[in-house]
Short mmCIF file of C-alpha atoms in Angstrom, two decimals:
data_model
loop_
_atom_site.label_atom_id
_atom_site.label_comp_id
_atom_site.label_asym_id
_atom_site.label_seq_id
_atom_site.Cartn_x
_atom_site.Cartn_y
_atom_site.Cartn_z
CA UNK A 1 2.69 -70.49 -27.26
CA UNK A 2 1.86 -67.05 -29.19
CA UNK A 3 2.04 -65.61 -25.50
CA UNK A 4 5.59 -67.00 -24.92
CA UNK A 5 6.81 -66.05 -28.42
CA UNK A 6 6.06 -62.44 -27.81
CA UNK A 7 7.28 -62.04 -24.08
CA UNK A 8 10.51 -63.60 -25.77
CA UNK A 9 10.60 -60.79 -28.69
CA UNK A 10 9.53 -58.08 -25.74
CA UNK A 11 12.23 -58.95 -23.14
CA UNK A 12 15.27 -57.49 -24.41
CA UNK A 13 13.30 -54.11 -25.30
CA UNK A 14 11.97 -54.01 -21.31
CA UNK A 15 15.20 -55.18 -20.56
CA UNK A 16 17.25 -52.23 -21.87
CA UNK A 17 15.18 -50.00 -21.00
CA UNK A 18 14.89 -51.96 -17.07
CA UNK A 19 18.63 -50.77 -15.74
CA UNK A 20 19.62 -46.94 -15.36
CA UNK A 21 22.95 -46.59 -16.94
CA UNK A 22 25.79 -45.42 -15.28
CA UNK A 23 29.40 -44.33 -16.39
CA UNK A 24 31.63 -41.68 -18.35
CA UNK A 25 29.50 -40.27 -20.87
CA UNK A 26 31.18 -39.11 -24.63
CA UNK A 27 28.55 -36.05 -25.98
CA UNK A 28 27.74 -37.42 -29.47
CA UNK A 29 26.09 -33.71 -30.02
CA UNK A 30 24.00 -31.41 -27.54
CA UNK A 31 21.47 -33.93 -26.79
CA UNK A 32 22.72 -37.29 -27.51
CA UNK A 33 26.00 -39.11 -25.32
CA UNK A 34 27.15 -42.32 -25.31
CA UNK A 35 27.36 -44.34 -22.09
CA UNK A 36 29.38 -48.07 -22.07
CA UNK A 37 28.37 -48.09 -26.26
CA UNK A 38 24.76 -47.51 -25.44
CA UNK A 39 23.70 -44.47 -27.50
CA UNK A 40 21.47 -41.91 -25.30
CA UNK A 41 19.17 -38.97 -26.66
CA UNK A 42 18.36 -36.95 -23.64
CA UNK A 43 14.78 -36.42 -23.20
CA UNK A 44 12.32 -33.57 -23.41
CA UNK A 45 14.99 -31.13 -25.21
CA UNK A 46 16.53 -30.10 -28.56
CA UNK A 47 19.70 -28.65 -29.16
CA UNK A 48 21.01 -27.87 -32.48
CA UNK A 49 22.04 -29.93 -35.23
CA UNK A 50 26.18 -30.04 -35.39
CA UNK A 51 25.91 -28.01 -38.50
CA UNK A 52 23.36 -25.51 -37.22
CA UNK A 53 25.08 -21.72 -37.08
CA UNK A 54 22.80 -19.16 -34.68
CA UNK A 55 23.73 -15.64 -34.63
CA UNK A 56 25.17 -13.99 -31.94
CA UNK A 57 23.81 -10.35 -30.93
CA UNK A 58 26.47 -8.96 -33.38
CA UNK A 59 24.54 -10.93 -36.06
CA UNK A 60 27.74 -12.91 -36.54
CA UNK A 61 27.27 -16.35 -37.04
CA UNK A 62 28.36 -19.54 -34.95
CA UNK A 63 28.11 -22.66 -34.53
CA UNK A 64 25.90 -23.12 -31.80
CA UNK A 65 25.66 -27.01 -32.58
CA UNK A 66 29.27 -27.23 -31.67
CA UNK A 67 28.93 -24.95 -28.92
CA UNK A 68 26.08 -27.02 -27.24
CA UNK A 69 28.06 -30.29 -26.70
CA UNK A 70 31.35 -28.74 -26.37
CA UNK A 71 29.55 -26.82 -23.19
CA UNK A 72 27.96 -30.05 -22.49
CA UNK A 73 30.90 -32.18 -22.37
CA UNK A 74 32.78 -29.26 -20.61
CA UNK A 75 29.71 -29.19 -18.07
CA UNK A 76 30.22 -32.98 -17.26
CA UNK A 77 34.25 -33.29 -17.27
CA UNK A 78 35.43 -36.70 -16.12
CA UNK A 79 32.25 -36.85 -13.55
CA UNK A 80 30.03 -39.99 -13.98
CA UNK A 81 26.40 -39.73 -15.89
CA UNK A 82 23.54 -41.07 -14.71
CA UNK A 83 20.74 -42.37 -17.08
CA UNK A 84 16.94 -43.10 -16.20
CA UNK A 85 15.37 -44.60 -19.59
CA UNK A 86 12.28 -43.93 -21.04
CA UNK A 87 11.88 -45.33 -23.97
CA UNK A 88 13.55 -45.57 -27.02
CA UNK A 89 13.30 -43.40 -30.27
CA UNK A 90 12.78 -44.05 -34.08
CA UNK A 91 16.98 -44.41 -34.65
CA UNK A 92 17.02 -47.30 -31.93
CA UNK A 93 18.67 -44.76 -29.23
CA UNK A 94 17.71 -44.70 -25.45
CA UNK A 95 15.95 -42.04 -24.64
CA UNK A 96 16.60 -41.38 -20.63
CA UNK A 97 16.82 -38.19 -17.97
CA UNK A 98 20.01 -37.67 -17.11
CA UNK A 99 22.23 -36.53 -14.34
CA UNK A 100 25.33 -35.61 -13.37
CA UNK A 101 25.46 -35.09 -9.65
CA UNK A 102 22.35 -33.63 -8.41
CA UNK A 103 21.98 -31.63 -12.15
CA UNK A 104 19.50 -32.71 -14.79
CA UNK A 105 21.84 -32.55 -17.84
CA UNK A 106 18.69 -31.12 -20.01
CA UNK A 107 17.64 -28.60 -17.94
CA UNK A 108 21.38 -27.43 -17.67
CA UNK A 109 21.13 -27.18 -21.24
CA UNK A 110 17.92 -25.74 -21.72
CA UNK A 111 19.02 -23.17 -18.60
CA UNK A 112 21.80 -22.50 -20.33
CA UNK A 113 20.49 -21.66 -23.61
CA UNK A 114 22.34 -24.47 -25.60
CA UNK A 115 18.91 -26.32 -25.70
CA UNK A 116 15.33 -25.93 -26.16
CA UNK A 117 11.95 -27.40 -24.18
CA UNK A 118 10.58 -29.63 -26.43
CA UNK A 119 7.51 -29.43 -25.33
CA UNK A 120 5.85 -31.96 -27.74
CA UNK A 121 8.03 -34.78 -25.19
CA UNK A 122 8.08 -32.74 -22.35
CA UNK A 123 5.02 -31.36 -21.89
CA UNK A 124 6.64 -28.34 -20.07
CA UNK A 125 8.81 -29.47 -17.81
CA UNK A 126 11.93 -27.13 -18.68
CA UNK A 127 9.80 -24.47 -19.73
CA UNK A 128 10.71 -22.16 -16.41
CA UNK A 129 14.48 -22.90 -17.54
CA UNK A 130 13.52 -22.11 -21.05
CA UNK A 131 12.19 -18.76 -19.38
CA UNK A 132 14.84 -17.96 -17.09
CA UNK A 133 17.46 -18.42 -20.34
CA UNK A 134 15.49 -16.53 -22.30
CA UNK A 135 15.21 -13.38 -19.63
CA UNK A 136 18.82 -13.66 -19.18
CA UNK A 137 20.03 -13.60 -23.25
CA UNK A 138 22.07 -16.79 -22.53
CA UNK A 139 23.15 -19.00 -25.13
CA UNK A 140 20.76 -18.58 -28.28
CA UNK A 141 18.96 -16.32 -26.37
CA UNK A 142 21.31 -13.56 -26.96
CA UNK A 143 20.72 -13.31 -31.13
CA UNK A 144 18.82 -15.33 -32.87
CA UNK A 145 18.01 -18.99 -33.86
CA UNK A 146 16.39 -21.41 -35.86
CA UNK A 147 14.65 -24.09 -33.53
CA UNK A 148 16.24 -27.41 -34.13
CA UNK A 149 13.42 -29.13 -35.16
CA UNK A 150 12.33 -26.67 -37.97
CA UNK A 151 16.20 -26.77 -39.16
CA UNK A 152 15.76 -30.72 -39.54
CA UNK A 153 12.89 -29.89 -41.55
CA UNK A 154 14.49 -27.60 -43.87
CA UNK A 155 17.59 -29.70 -44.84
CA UNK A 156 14.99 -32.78 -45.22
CA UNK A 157 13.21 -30.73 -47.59
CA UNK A 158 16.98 -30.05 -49.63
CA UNK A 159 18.01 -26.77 -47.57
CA UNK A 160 21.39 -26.02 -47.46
CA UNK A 161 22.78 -26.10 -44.02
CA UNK A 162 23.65 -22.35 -43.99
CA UNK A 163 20.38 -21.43 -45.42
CA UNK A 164 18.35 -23.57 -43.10
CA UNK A 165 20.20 -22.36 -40.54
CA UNK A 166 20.46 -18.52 -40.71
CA UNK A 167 16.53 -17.11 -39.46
CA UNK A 168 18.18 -13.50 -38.33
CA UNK A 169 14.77 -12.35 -37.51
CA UNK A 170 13.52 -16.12 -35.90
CA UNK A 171 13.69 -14.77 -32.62
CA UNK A 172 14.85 -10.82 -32.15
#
């Protein structure tokens, strides 16, 4: 009976996570969309927070945040997204590779410089993209940044938004 009772708690977890979803996406932020109300946090990258600024090479600041899903949702237009899940993270979102046609929406980011490899989840697997962003000065790449992850850290710990954000010498 234990045995049933917990294959009953554990099927709608496998089931969610069974089925690739499949439909028009709306970008929630750089990494996370929304597909049919199902809330998706693309794996193996990290973009900035919404109210992350980055400076550009002028040492002007932007909000590269904003910039990262507005180039992601840009990137994707009316085309459909494709989801394979993984698992699903701490806030209860999928967490899932996706696609649009034959591109993998996080390296696209991560190529593009609106995203970083994480490569705590990824163990690597955009870190060529990383490179070839970082060679190039796309994106972040072309002034300087905070990583996401340390600017989550910061406001956590009472930073500021501006002040967690602005690292002029993070990355030179």
């Amino acid at each position: 009976m234990a045995a049933l009772a917990s294959l009953l708690v554990l099927a709608p977890i496998a089931t969610g996570l069974a089925a690739d979803l499949i439909g028009q996406a709306s970008i929630i932020d750089g990494d996370t969309l929304e597909i049919h109300g199902t809330r998706i946090r693309l794996w193996g990258i990290d973009s900035p927070e919404s109210s992350q600024l980055c400076r550009r090479a002028d040492s002007l600041q932007y909000r590269c945040g904003t910039k990262s899903a507005n180039d992601l949702d840009a990137f994707i237009g009316r085309r459909p997204v494709s989801c394979i899940p993984i698992s699903m993270d701490q806030y209860g979102r999928t967490v899932a590779i996706c696609t649009v046609g034959d591109a993998d929406l996080g390296e696209w980011l991560v190529r593009s410089g609106l995203a970083l490899d994480w490569p705590q989840y990824s163990k690597g697997k955009y870190a060529a993209a990383q490179r070839d962003a970082e060679h190039a000065g796309r994106g972040m790449w072309g002034g300087s940044y905070l990583e996401p992850w340390l600017y989550r850290a910061c406001v956590r710990a009472g930073g500021a938004p501006g002040g967690c954000s602005d690292d002029a010498n993070a990355h030179p």
